[in-house]
Structure formats: structure tokens, C-alpha cells
XYZ file of C-alpha atoms in Angstrom:
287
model
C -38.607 0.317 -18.542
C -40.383 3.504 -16.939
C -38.767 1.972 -13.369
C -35.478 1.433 -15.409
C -35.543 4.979 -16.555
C -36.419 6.843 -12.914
C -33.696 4.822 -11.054
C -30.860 6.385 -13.521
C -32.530 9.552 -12.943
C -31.947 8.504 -9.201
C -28.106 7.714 -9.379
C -27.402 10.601 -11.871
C -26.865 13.071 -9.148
C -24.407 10.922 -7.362
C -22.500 9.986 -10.660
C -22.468 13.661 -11.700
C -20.898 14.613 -8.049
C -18.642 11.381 -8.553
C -17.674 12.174 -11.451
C -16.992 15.939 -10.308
C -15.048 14.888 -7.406
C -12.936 12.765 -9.581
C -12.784 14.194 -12.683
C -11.652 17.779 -11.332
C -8.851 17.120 -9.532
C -7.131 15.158 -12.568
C -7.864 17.783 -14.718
C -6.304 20.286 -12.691
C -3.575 18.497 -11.872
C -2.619 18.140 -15.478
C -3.196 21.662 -15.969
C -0.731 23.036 -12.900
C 1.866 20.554 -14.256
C 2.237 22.754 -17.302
C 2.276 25.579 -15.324
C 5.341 27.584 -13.439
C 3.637 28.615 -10.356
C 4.918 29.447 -6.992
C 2.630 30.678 -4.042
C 1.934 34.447 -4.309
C 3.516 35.235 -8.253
C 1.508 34.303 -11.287
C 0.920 31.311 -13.095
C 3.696 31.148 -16.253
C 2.896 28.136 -18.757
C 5.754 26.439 -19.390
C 5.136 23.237 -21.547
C 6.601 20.060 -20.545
C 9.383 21.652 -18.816
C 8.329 20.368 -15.345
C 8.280 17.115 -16.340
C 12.250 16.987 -18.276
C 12.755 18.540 -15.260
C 11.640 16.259 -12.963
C 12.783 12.783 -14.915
C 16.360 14.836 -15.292
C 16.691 15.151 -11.511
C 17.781 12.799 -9.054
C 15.264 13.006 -6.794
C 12.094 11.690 -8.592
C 14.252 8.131 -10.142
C 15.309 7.750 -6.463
C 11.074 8.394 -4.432
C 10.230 5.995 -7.119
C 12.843 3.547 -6.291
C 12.140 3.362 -2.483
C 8.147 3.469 -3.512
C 8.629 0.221 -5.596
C 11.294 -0.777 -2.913
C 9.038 -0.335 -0.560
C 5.967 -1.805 -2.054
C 6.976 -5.011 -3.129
C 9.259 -5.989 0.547
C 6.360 -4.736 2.374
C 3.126 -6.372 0.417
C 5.836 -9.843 0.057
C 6.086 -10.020 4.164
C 2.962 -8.727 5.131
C 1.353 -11.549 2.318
C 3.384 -14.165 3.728
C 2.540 -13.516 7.549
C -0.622 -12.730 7.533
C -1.680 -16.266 4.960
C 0.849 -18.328 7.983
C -0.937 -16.640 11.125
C -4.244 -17.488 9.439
C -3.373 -21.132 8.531
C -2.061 -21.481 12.209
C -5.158 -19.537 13.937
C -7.474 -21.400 11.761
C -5.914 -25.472 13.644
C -6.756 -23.703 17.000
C -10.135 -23.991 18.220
C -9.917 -22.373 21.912
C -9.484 -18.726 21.761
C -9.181 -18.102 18.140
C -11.827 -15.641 18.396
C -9.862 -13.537 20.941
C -7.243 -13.725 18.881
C -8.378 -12.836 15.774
C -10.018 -9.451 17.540
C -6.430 -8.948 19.344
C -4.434 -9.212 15.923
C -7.028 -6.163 13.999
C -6.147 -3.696 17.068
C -3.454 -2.136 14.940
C -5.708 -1.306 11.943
C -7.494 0.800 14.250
C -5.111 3.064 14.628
C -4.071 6.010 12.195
C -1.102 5.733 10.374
C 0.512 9.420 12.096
C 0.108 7.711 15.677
C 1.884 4.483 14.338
C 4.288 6.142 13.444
C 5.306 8.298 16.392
C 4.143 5.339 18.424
C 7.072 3.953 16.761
C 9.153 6.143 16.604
C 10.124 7.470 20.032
C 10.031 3.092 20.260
C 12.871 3.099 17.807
C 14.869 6.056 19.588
C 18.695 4.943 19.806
C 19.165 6.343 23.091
C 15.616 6.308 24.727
C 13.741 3.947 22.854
C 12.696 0.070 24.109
C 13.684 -0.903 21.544
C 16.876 -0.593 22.045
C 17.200 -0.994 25.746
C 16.213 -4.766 25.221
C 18.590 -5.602 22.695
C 21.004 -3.935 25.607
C 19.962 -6.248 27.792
C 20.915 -9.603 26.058
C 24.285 -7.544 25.174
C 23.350 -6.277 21.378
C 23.846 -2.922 20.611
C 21.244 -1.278 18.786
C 21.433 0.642 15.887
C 20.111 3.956 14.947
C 17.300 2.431 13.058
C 15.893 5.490 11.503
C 18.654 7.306 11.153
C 20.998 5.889 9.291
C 20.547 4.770 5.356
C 21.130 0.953 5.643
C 18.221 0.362 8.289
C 15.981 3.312 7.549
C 13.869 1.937 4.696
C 13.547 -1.443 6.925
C 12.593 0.029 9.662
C 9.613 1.468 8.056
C 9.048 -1.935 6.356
C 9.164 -3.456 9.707
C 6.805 -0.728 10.722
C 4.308 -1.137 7.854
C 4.349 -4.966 8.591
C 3.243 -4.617 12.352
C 0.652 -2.157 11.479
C -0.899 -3.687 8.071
C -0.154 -8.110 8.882
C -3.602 -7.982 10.430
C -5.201 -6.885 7.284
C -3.617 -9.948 5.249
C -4.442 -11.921 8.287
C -8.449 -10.822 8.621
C -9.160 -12.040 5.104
C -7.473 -14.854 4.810
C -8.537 -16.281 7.778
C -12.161 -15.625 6.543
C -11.321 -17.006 3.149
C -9.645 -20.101 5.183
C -13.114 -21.082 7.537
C -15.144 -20.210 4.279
C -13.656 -23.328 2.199
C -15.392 -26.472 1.815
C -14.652 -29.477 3.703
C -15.220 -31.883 1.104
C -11.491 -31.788 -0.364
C -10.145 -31.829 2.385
C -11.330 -34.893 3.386
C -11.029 -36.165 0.062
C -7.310 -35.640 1.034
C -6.995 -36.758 4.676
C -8.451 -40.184 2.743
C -6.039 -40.386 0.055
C -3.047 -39.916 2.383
C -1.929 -36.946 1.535
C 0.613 -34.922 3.775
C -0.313 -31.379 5.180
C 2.058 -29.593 2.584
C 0.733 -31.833 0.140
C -3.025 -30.617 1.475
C -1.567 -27.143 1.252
C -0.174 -27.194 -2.421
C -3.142 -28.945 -4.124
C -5.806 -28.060 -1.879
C -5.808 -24.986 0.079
C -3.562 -23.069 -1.675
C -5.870 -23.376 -5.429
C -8.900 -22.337 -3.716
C -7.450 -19.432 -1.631
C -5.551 -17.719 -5.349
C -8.836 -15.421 -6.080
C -8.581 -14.252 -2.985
C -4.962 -14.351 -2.493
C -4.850 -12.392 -5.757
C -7.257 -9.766 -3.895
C -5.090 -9.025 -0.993
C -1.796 -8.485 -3.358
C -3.727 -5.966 -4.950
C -4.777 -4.034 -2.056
C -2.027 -4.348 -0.496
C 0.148 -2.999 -3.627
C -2.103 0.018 -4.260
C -1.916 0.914 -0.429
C 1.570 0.594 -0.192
C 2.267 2.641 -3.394
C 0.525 5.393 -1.650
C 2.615 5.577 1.220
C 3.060 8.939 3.091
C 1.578 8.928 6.816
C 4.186 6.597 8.374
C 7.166 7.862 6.157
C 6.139 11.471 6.861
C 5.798 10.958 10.508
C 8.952 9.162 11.359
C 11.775 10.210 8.820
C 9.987 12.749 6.861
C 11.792 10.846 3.778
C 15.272 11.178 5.496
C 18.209 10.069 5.948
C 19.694 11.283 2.630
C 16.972 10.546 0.898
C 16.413 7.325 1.938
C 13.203 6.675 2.946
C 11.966 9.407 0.341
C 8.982 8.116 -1.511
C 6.512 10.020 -4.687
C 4.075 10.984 -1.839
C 6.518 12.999 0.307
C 8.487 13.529 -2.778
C 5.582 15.389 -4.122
C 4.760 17.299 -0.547
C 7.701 18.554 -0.292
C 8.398 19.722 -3.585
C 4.448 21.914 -3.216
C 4.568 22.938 1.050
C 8.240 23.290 1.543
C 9.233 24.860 -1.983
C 6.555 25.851 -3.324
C 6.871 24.498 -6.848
C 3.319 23.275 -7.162
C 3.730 22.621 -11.001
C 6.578 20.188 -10.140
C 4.795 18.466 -7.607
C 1.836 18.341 -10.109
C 3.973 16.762 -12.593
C 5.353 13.763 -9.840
C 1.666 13.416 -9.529
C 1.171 13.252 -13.238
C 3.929 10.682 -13.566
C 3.427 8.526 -10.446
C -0.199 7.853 -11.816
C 0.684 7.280 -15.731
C 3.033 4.697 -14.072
C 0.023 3.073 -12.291
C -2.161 2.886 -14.707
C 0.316 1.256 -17.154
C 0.928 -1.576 -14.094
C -3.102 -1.808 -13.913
C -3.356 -2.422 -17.748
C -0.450 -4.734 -18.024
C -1.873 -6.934 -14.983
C -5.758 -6.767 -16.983
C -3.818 -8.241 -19.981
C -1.939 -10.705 -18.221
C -5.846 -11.809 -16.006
C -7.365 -11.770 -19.748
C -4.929 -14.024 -20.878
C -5.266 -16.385 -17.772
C -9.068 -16.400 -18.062
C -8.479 -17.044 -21.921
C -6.550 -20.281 -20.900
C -8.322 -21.564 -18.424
């Protein structure tokens, strides 16, 4: 007990500072979004006008939109990929280690660089990009600057820079599985989608599960690559709550109504967290 007792004396400095850096800033933010406060004037409380202000708009329904948009295209693909690279890197036995340390190399890279990286890429007049769809005799598009191709573009963007995360742990997930059903399976005949479906695909759901989730909050907080290449352009198009939210506090200065986005965005979250705990509950229930 008395060893009990001095390790929570131990941790209670770092769960007071925790709690401090955590607590704080949600506090605060709930404050300012009652507040009518520009940079420079004083602080006016206003109520809940931010937020009928906000929801009234158009240009809170639409970030949200392209967020979810966004979100789900990217974290579908990027799932998708990265489980199909692993299941195909995981048959090869020469080499796979090369290229499983070739396929993280864009993860370490910030998302600002991808971004330019990819953008000056994506240029319509100077851009590769372009130049070798000219060469097969395809003319390419402006692909970040007009509203049909804009939001893919960045999807296509995301997917380049974020497959390899998908890819890293499945593929560990993948050489961590026993052998023993799989052989089971080899001896009962079964095909390799058949392997696939009852096999490798029930024992890889946990973690499959995982990387959905890690993937969704990521992409729900996207701003670097959006910021850096279209700055939530054209039209609005590529607009999402992050750069809604910058915007709306750096460029005109309504920090209350960028405090209420904020506000918002993470009530929304927190109701997608609690409906997917109920629906896990009720799956563990069953099972």
C-alpha cells in the first residue's frame, strides 16, 4: 500500500500538468466562443450568437462537408492500399525488407513540404505532372485549381503521403499471424480468396479496426496539406473546419467565431466517438 500510495504521489505532477495542458485550452475555447472579440478592441459577451451565426452561414455546412468528404475517400483508399501492398509484400521473400523501408520514406516528411513538394508537381503549365500526360497526348488539367479536381487532388495527395502508414501496420499485423490456420487451409483446399475471407481477413479486424480509427481522427484534422497547396480554394472547395477556423481567427480576426467552429467541430467528434463505443459495446455484448 505505502509503495501504492508514493507512486500516485509520483504521477500526480504529470497528471496535474496533463490535465492543465488539456483542460485549459477547452475551457478557454468555450469561453472566447461566447465572446465578440477582435484583435486590439475589447472582449463583448455575446451569448450563443457566434454559434447561430456560424450554423446560419454557408461556410461552416460546406468545411464540414469537404472534412467528412475528405475523411472518409481518403481513410477508404489509403485502407484499401496499404492492407493490398501488405498482402502482396508479405508473398515476396527477396527484398521485402528494402521495400518496406522504401514505402515509410514519405511519413518522414512534414505535411507543409508534401504539399509544396506537390504542388509546384501539380502546376498546369510547369509541373511533371502534367508534362507526362503531354507526352502520351493527354492534356492535363488544372488539378488544383479548378473545383471538380481540387478536393481529389488533395485526396490523391493525402494517399501518397499517408498509404505507408496503413501499409507499416498491416504488414506487421500480417507476419505476426499464426501459421497454424493457414495450413489448416492450404489442407482443406481452400482457394486464396477463400484463405483471405475466413482466415486472414478475421484475424487482421482488431487491427484493421485500429488503423480506420487513426486514420479517421488524422484525416478529420486536416490543415497542413490543404493550407499549403490551395489554402481551402478554389471557391471554397477544398475548405475544411481547420482552415475554416484559421481563417476566420488570422485573416479576420473573429477569434470568437473561430472558437465556436472549434466548439462545434469537437461536439461533432465526440458524438461519432460515443456512437462508435456503443456500437463496440454492443459487438462485445454479442460475441
Amino acid at each position: 500500500m505505502r509503495r501504492e500510495k508514493h507512486i500516485r504521489w509520483l504521477i500526480a505532477p504529470a497528471l496535474v500538468l496533463l490535465a492543465a495542458g488539456t483542460l485549459y485550452p477547452v475551457i478557454y475555447s468555450g469561453y472566447l466562443s461566447l465572446l465578440q472579440w477582435n484583435w486590439g478592441s475589447e472582449a463583448k459577451f455575446v451569448g450563443l450568437r457566434n454559434f447561430v451565426r456560424i450554423l446560419s452561414g454557408s461556410g461552416f455546412p460546406k468545411a464540414l462537408f469537404n472534412t467528412f468528404y475528405f475523411a472518409v475517400f481518403a481513410v477508404v483508399i489509403e485502407t484499401f492500399l496499404g492492407l493490398g501492398l501488405a498482402l502482396a509484400i508479405n508473398r515476396i521473400r527477396v527484398g521485402a525488407g528494402l521495400i518496406r523501408t522504401l514505402m515509410i520514406l514519405p511519413l518522414m516528411v512534414s505535411g507543409i513540404a508534401v504539399s509544396l513538394i506537390w504542388k509546384v508537381m501539380l502546376d498546369p503549365t510547369l509541373g511533371i505532372i502534367n508534362y507526362l500526360l503531354s507526352l502520351v497526348g493527354i492534356p492535363g488539367p488544372a488539378w488544383l485549381g479548378t473545383v471538380p479536381t481540387a478536393m481529389p487532388s488533395i485526396i490523391m495527395i493525402d494517399t501518397w503521403w499517408q498509404t505507408a502508414f496503413t501499409f507499416i501496420i498491416l504488414s506487421s499485423a500480417l507476419k505476426s499471424l499464426p501459421a497454424e490456420p493457414f495450413e489448416a487451409a492450404r489442407l482443406e483446399g481452400a482457394t486464396a480468396f477463400q484463405t483471405f475471407r475466413y482466415v486472414t481477413l478475421p484475424m487482421l479486424k482488431p487491427v484493421l479496426i485500429t488503423v480506420i480509427i487513426f486514420r479517421t481522427i488524422d484525416t478529420l484534422k486536416v490543415f497542413d496539406i490543404i493550407f499549403g497547396t490551395t489554402g481551402g480554394g478554389p471557391l471554397r472547395a477544398t475548405e475544411s473546419v481547420q482552415t475554416l477556423a484559421y481563417q476566420t481567427a488570422f485573416k479576420s480576426y473573429k477569434f470568437g467565431e473561430s472558437a465556436a467552429i472549434a466548439v462545434v467541430f469537437s461536439l461533432i467528434i465526440l458524438a461519432l466517438c460515443i456512437i462508435y463505443l456503443m456500437i463496440d459495446t454492443d459487438d462485445g455484448e454479442k460475441a
